[in-house]
Coordinates of C-alpha atoms in Angstrom, one line a residue:
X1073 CA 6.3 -72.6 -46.4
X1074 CA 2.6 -72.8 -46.7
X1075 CA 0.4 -71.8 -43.6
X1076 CA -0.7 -75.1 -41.9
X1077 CA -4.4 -75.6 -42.3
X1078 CA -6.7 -75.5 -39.1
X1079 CA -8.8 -78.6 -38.4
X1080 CA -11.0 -80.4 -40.9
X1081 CA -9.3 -78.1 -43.6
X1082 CA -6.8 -80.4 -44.6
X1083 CA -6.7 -81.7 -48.4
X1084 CA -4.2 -83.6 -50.4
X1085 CA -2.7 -82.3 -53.0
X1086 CA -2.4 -83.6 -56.7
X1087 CA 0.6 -83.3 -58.9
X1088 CA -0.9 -79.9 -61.0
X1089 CA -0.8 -78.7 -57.3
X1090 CA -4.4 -78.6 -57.2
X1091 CA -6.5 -79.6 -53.4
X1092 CA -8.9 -82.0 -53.7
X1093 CA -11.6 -82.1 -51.3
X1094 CA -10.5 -82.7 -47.5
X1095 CA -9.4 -86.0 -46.1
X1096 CA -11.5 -87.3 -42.9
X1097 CA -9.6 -89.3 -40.3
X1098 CA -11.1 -92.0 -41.6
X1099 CA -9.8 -91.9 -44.8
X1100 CA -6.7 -91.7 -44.1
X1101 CA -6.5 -94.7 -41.1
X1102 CA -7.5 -96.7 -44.7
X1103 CA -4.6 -96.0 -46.0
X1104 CA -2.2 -96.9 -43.8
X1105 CA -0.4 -100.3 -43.9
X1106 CA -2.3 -103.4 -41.9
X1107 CA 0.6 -103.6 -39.6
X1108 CA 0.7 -99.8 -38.7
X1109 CA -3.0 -100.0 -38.6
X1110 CA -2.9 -102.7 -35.9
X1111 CA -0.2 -100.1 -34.0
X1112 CA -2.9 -97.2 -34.4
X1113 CA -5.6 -99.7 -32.9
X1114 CA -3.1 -100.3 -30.1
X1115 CA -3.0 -96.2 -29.3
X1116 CA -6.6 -96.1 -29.6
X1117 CA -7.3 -98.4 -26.8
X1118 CA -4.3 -96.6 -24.5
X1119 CA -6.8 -93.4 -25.3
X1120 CA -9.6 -94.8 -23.7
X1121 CA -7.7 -96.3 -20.9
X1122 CA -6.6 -92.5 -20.5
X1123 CA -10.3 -91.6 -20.9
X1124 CA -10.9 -93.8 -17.8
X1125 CA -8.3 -92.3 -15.3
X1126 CA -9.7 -88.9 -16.5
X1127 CA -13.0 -89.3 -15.1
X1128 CA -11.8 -90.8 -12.3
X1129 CA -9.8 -87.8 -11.3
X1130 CA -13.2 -85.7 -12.1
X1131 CA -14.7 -87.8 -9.8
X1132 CA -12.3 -87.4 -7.2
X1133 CA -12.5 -83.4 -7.6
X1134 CA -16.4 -83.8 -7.2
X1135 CA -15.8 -85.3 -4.1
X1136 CA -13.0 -82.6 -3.0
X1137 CA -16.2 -79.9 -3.6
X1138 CA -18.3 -82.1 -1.7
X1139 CA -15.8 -81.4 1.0
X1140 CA -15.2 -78.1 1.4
X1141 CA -18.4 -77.1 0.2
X1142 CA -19.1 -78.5 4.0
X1143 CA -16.6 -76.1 5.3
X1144 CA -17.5 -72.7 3.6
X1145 CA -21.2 -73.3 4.7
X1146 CA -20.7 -71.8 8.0
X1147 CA -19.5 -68.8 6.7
X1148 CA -22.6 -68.7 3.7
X1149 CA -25.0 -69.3 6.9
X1150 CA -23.5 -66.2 8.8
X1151 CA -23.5 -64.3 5.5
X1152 CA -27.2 -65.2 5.0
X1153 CA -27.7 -63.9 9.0
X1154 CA -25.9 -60.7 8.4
X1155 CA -28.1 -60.1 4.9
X1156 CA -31.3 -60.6 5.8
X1157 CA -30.5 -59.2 9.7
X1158 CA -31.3 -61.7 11.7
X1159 CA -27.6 -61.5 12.8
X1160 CA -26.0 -57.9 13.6
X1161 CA -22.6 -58.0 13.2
X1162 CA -19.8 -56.7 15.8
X1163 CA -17.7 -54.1 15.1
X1164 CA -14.9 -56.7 14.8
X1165 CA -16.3 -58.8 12.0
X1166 CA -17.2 -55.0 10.7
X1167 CA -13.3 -53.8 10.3
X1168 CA -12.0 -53.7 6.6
X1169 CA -9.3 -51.8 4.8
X1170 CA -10.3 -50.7 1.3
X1171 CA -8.1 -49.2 -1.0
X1172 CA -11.2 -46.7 -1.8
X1173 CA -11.4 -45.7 1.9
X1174 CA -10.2 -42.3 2.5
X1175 CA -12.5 -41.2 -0.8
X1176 CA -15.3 -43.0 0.9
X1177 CA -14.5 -41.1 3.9
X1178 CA -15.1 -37.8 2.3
X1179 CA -18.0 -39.0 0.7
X1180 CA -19.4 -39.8 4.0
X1181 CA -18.5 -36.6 5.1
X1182 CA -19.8 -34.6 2.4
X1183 CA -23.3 -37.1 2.7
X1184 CA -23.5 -36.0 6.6
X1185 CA -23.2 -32.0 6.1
X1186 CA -25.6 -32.4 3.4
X1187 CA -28.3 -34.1 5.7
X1188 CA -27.3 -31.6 8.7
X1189 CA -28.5 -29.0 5.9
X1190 CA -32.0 -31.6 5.2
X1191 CA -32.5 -31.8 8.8
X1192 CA -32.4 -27.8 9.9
X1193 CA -34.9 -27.1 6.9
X1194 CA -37.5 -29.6 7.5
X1195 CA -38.6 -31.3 10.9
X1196 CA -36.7 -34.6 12.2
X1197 CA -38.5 -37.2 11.2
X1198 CA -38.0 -40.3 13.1
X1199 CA -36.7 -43.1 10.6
X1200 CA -35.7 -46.8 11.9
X1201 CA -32.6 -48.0 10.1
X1202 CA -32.5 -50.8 7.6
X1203 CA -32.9 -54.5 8.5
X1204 CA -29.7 -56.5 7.0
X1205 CA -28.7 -55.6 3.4
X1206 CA -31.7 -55.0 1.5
X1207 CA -32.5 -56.6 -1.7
X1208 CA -29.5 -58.0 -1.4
X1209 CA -29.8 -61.1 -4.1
X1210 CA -32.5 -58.7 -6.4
X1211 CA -29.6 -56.3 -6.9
X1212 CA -26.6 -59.1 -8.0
X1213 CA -29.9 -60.6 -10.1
X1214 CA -29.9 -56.6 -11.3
X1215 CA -26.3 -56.4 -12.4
X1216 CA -25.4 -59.6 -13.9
X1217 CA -26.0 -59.9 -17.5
X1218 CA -27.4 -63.8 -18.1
X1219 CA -29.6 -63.0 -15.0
X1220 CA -31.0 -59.7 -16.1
X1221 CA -31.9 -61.1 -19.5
X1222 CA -34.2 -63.7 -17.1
X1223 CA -35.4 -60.9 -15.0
X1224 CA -39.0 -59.0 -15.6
X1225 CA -40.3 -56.3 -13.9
X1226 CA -43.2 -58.6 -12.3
X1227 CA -40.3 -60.7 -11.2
X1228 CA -38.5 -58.2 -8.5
X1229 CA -41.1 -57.4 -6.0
X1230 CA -40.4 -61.7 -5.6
X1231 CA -37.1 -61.9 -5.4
X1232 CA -36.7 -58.9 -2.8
X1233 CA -38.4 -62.0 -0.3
X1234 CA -35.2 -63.9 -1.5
X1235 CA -32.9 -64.8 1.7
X1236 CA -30.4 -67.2 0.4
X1237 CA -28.9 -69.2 -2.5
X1238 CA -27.1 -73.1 -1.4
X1239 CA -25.2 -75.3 -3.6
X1240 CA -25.4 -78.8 -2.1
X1241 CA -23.0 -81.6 -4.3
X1242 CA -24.5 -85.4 -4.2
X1243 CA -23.9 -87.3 -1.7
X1244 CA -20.5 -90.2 -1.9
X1245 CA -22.1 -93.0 -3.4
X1246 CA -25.0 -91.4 -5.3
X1247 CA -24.8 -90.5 -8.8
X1248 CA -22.6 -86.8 -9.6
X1249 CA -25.3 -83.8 -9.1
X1250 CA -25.3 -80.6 -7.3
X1251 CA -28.9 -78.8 -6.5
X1252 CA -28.9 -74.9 -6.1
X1253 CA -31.5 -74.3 -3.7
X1254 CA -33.3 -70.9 -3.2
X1255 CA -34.5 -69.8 0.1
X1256 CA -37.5 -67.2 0.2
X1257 CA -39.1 -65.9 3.3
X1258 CA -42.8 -65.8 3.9
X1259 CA -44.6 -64.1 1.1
X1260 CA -47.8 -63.5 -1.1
X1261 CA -46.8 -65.2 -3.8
X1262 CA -45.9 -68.9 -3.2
X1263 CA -46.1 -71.0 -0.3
X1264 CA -42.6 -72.5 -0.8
X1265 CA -40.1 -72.0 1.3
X1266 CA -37.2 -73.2 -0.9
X1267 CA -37.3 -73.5 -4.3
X1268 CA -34.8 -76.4 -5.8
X1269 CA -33.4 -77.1 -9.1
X1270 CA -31.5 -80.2 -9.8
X1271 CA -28.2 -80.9 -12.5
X1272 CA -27.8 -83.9 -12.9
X1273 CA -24.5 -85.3 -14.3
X1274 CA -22.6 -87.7 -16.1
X1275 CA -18.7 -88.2 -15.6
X1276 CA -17.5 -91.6 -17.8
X1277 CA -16.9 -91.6 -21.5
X1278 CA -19.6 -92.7 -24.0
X1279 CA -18.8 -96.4 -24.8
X1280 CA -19.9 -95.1 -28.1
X1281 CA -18.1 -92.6 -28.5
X1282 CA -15.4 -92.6 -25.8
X1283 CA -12.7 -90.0 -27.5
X1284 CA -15.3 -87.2 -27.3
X1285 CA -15.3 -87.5 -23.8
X1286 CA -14.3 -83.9 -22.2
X1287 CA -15.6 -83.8 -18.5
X1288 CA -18.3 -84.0 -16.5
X1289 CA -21.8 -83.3 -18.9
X1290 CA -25.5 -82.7 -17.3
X1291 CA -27.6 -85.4 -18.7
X1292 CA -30.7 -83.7 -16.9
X1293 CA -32.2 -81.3 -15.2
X1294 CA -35.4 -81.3 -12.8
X1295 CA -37.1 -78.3 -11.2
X1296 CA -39.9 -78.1 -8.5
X1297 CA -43.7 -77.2 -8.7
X1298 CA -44.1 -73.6 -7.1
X1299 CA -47.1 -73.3 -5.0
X1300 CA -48.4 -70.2 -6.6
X1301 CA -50.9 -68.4 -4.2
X1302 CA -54.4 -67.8 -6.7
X1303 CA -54.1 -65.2 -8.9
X1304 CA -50.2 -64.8 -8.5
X1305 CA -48.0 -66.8 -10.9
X1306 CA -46.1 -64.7 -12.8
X1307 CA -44.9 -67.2 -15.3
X1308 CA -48.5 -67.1 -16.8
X1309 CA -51.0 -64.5 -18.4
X1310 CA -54.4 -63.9 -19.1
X1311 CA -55.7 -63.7 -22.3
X1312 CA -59.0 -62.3 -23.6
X1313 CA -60.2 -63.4 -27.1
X1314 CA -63.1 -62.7 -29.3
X1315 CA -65.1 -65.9 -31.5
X1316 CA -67.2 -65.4 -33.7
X1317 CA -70.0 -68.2 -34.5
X1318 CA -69.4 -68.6 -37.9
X1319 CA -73.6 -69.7 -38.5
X1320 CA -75.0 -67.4 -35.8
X1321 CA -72.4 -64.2 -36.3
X1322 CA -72.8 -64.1 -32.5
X1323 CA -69.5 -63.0 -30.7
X1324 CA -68.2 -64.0 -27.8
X1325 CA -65.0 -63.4 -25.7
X1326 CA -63.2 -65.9 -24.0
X1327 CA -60.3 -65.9 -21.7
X1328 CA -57.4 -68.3 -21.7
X1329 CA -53.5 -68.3 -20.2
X1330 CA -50.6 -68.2 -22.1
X1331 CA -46.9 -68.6 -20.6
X1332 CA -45.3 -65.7 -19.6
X1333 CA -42.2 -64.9 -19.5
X1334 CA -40.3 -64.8 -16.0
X1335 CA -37.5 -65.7 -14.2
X1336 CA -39.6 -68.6 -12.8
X1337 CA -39.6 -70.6 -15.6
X1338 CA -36.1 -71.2 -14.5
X1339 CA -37.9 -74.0 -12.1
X1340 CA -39.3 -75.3 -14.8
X1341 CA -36.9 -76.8 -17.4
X1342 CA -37.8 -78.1 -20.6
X1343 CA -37.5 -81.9 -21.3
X1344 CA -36.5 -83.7 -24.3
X1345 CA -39.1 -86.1 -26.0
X1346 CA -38.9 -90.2 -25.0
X1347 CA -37.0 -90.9 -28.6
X1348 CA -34.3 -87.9 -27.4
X1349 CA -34.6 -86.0 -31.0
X1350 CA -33.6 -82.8 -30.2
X1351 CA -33.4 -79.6 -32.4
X1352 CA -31.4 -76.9 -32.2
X1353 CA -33.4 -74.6 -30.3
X1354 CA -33.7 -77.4 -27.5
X1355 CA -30.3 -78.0 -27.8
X1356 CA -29.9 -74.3 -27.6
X1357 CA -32.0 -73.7 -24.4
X1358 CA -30.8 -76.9 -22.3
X1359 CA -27.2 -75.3 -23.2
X1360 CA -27.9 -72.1 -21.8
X1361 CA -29.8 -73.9 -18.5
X1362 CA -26.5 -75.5 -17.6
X1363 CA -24.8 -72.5 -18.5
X1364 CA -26.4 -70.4 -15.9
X1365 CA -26.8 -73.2 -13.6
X1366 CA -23.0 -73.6 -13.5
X1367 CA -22.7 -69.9 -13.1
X1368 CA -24.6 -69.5 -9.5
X1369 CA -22.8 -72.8 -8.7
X1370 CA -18.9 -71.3 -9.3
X1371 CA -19.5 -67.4 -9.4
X1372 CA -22.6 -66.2 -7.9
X1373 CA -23.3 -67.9 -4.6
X1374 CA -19.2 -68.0 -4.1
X1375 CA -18.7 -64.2 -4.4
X1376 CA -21.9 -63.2 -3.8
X1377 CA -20.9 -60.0 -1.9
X1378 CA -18.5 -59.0 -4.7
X1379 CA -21.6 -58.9 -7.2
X1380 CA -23.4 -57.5 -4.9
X1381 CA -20.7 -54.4 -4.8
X1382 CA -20.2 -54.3 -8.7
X1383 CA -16.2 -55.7 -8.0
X1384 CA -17.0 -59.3 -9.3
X1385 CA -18.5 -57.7 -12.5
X1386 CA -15.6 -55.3 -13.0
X1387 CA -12.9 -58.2 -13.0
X1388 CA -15.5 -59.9 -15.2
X1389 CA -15.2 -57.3 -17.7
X1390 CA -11.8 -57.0 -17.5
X1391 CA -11.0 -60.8 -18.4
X1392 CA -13.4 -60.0 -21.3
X1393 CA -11.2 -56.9 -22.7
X1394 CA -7.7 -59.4 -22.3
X1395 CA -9.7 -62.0 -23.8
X1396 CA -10.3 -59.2 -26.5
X1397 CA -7.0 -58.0 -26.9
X1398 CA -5.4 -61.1 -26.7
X1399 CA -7.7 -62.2 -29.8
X1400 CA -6.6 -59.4 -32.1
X1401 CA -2.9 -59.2 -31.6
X1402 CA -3.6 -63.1 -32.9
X1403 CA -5.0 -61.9 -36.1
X1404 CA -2.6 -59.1 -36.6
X1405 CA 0.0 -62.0 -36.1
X1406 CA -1.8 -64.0 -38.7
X1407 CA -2.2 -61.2 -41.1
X1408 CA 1.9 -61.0 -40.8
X1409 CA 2.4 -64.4 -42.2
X1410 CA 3.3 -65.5 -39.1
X1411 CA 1.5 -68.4 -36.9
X1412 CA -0.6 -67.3 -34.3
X1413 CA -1.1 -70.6 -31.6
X1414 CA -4.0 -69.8 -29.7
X1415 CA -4.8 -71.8 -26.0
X1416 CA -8.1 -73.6 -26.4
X1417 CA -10.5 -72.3 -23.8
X1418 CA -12.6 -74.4 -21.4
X1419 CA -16.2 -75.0 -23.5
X1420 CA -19.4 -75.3 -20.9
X1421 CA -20.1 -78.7 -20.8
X1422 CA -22.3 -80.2 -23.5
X1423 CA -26.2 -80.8 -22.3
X1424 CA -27.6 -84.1 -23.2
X1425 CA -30.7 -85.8 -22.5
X1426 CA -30.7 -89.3 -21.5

């Protein structure tokens, strides 16, 4: 039997056995009998119907994370205490079992001989302990791939002012959005003391095209202006260049800034143009917005803690490697002349611009 054909590779096949060229969908709905083509017609509007109750249920599960987004918040706002140690916590909320612990244990052990041995060779020096969990969010920023690609150098001495991360959903009744606000404590950089950026979403099919309809889709994104404190925005350089007068031959130098890159920029999305032509850079770039947008909303701010310890990146990395292995025992199937059915993954929704 031959293999079956992915998608869009289909052909028909002429008496010498030859394939012509592939058949679109199209094609081949003008080819079928008027009646069966009224029947296919019929289908076509029980697919949008179904189109319909699916972004209803999507709305509903917005609203169910609306909900208990309102009951984890307590426990964010005690974990944002505890961080930045404004909260000290009891010995209670302290206790944990770790499967690691007698080796952690030893460590410590080993750790407090080794400072007995500091402490008898030079004088005690007297040493106040550490407020809270320090650079806390700058290390998870650190260790997680799509946010250290973001991160420069003149970025971190920021971000170590970084208290908190929020994900607040829309309101019932307002259009779908969530805004991932980030709180800073005083600093010399910006006057802010949150900065916000907004996804905005859409969750209906396009009456245009209502069979491509897939789940919720941002159809925009705002930041905020950052109060930069003079002489400190980081998402701008200097420049010095030299003119020459082309009559004169006189040369002068002249400054100007450039954009720089930084983290910062994140609060600063790009927009489409009023007739919404986009190429495939933009396209590109809005993709990879929502992308990490919809990464601190379901990952980061979540399981902040387990970032934070390097556990979240291990499981991470270990979905990656099944992913991996799952992929090639496919192919090897293939390769056998046998069919290899493989589960569609979930596909970051698409970025549009309205």
């Amino acid at each position: 039997m031959d293999a079956i054909k992915g998608k869009g590779e289909q052909g028909m096949q002429n008496p010498g056995g030859q394939v012509d060229k592939p058949v679109g969908p199209h094609f081949l709905e003008s080819m079928l009998p008027k009646v069966v083509k009224r029947r296919v017609h019929a289908l076509k509007r029980l697919q949008v119907q179904c189109a319909n109750i699916e972004a209803k249920f999507y709305e509903e599960v917005h609203e169910l994370e609306r909900k208990y987004a309102a009951l984890y918040q307590p426990l964010f706002d005690k974990r944002r205490d505890f961080v930045t140690g404004t909260v000290e916590p009891t010995e209670e909320e302290c206790e944990w079992h770790s499967e690691r612990e007698e080796e952690e244990e030893l460590a410590e052990e080993v750790k407090e001989k080794a400072a007995i041995e500091d402490a008898k060779k030079e004088e005690a020096v007297p040493r106040e302990d550490p407020k809270g969990i320090p650079e806390f969010w700058l290390t998870i920023f650190r260790s997680v791939d799509m946010l250290s690609d973001m991160l420069q150098e003149h970025d971190e001495p920021i971000l170590k002012h970084l208290k908190d991360i929020q994900v607040k959903f829309s309101e019932p009744g307002q259009p779908m959005s969530f805004t991932l606000k980030f709180h800073f404590e005083s600093n010399g950089y910006f006057n802010n003391a949150v900065l916000t950026k907004v996804y905005k979403m859409k969750s209906e099919p396009d009456a245009s095209e209502p069979f491509s309809f897939e789940g919720p889709e941002i159809i925009d994104c705002e930041g905020c202006l950052i109060d930069w404190h003079k002489g400190k925005d980081v998402t701008v350089k200097t420049i010095k260049k030299k003119q020459k007068h082309k009559g004169r031959g006189t040369v002068r130098t002249v400054t100007k800034q450039v954009p720089n890159d930084s983290f910062f920029n994140f609060f600063n999305p790009v927009k489409a143009s009023q007739d919404g032509e986009m190429d495939e850079d933009f396209e590109f770039t809005l993709a990879q917005d929502f992308e990490i947008g919809h990464f601190f909303r379901e990952r980061i701010v979540p399981r902040a803690v387990l970032y934070f310890t390097g556990e979240a990146l291990e499981d991470d990395e270990s979905f990656d490697e099944e992913e991996l292995e799952e992929g090639d025992e496919e192919e090897q199937d293939d390769d056998d002349g046998e069919l290899g059915l493989k589960k569609e993954q979930p596909k970051p929704a698409e970025c549009k611009q309205q």
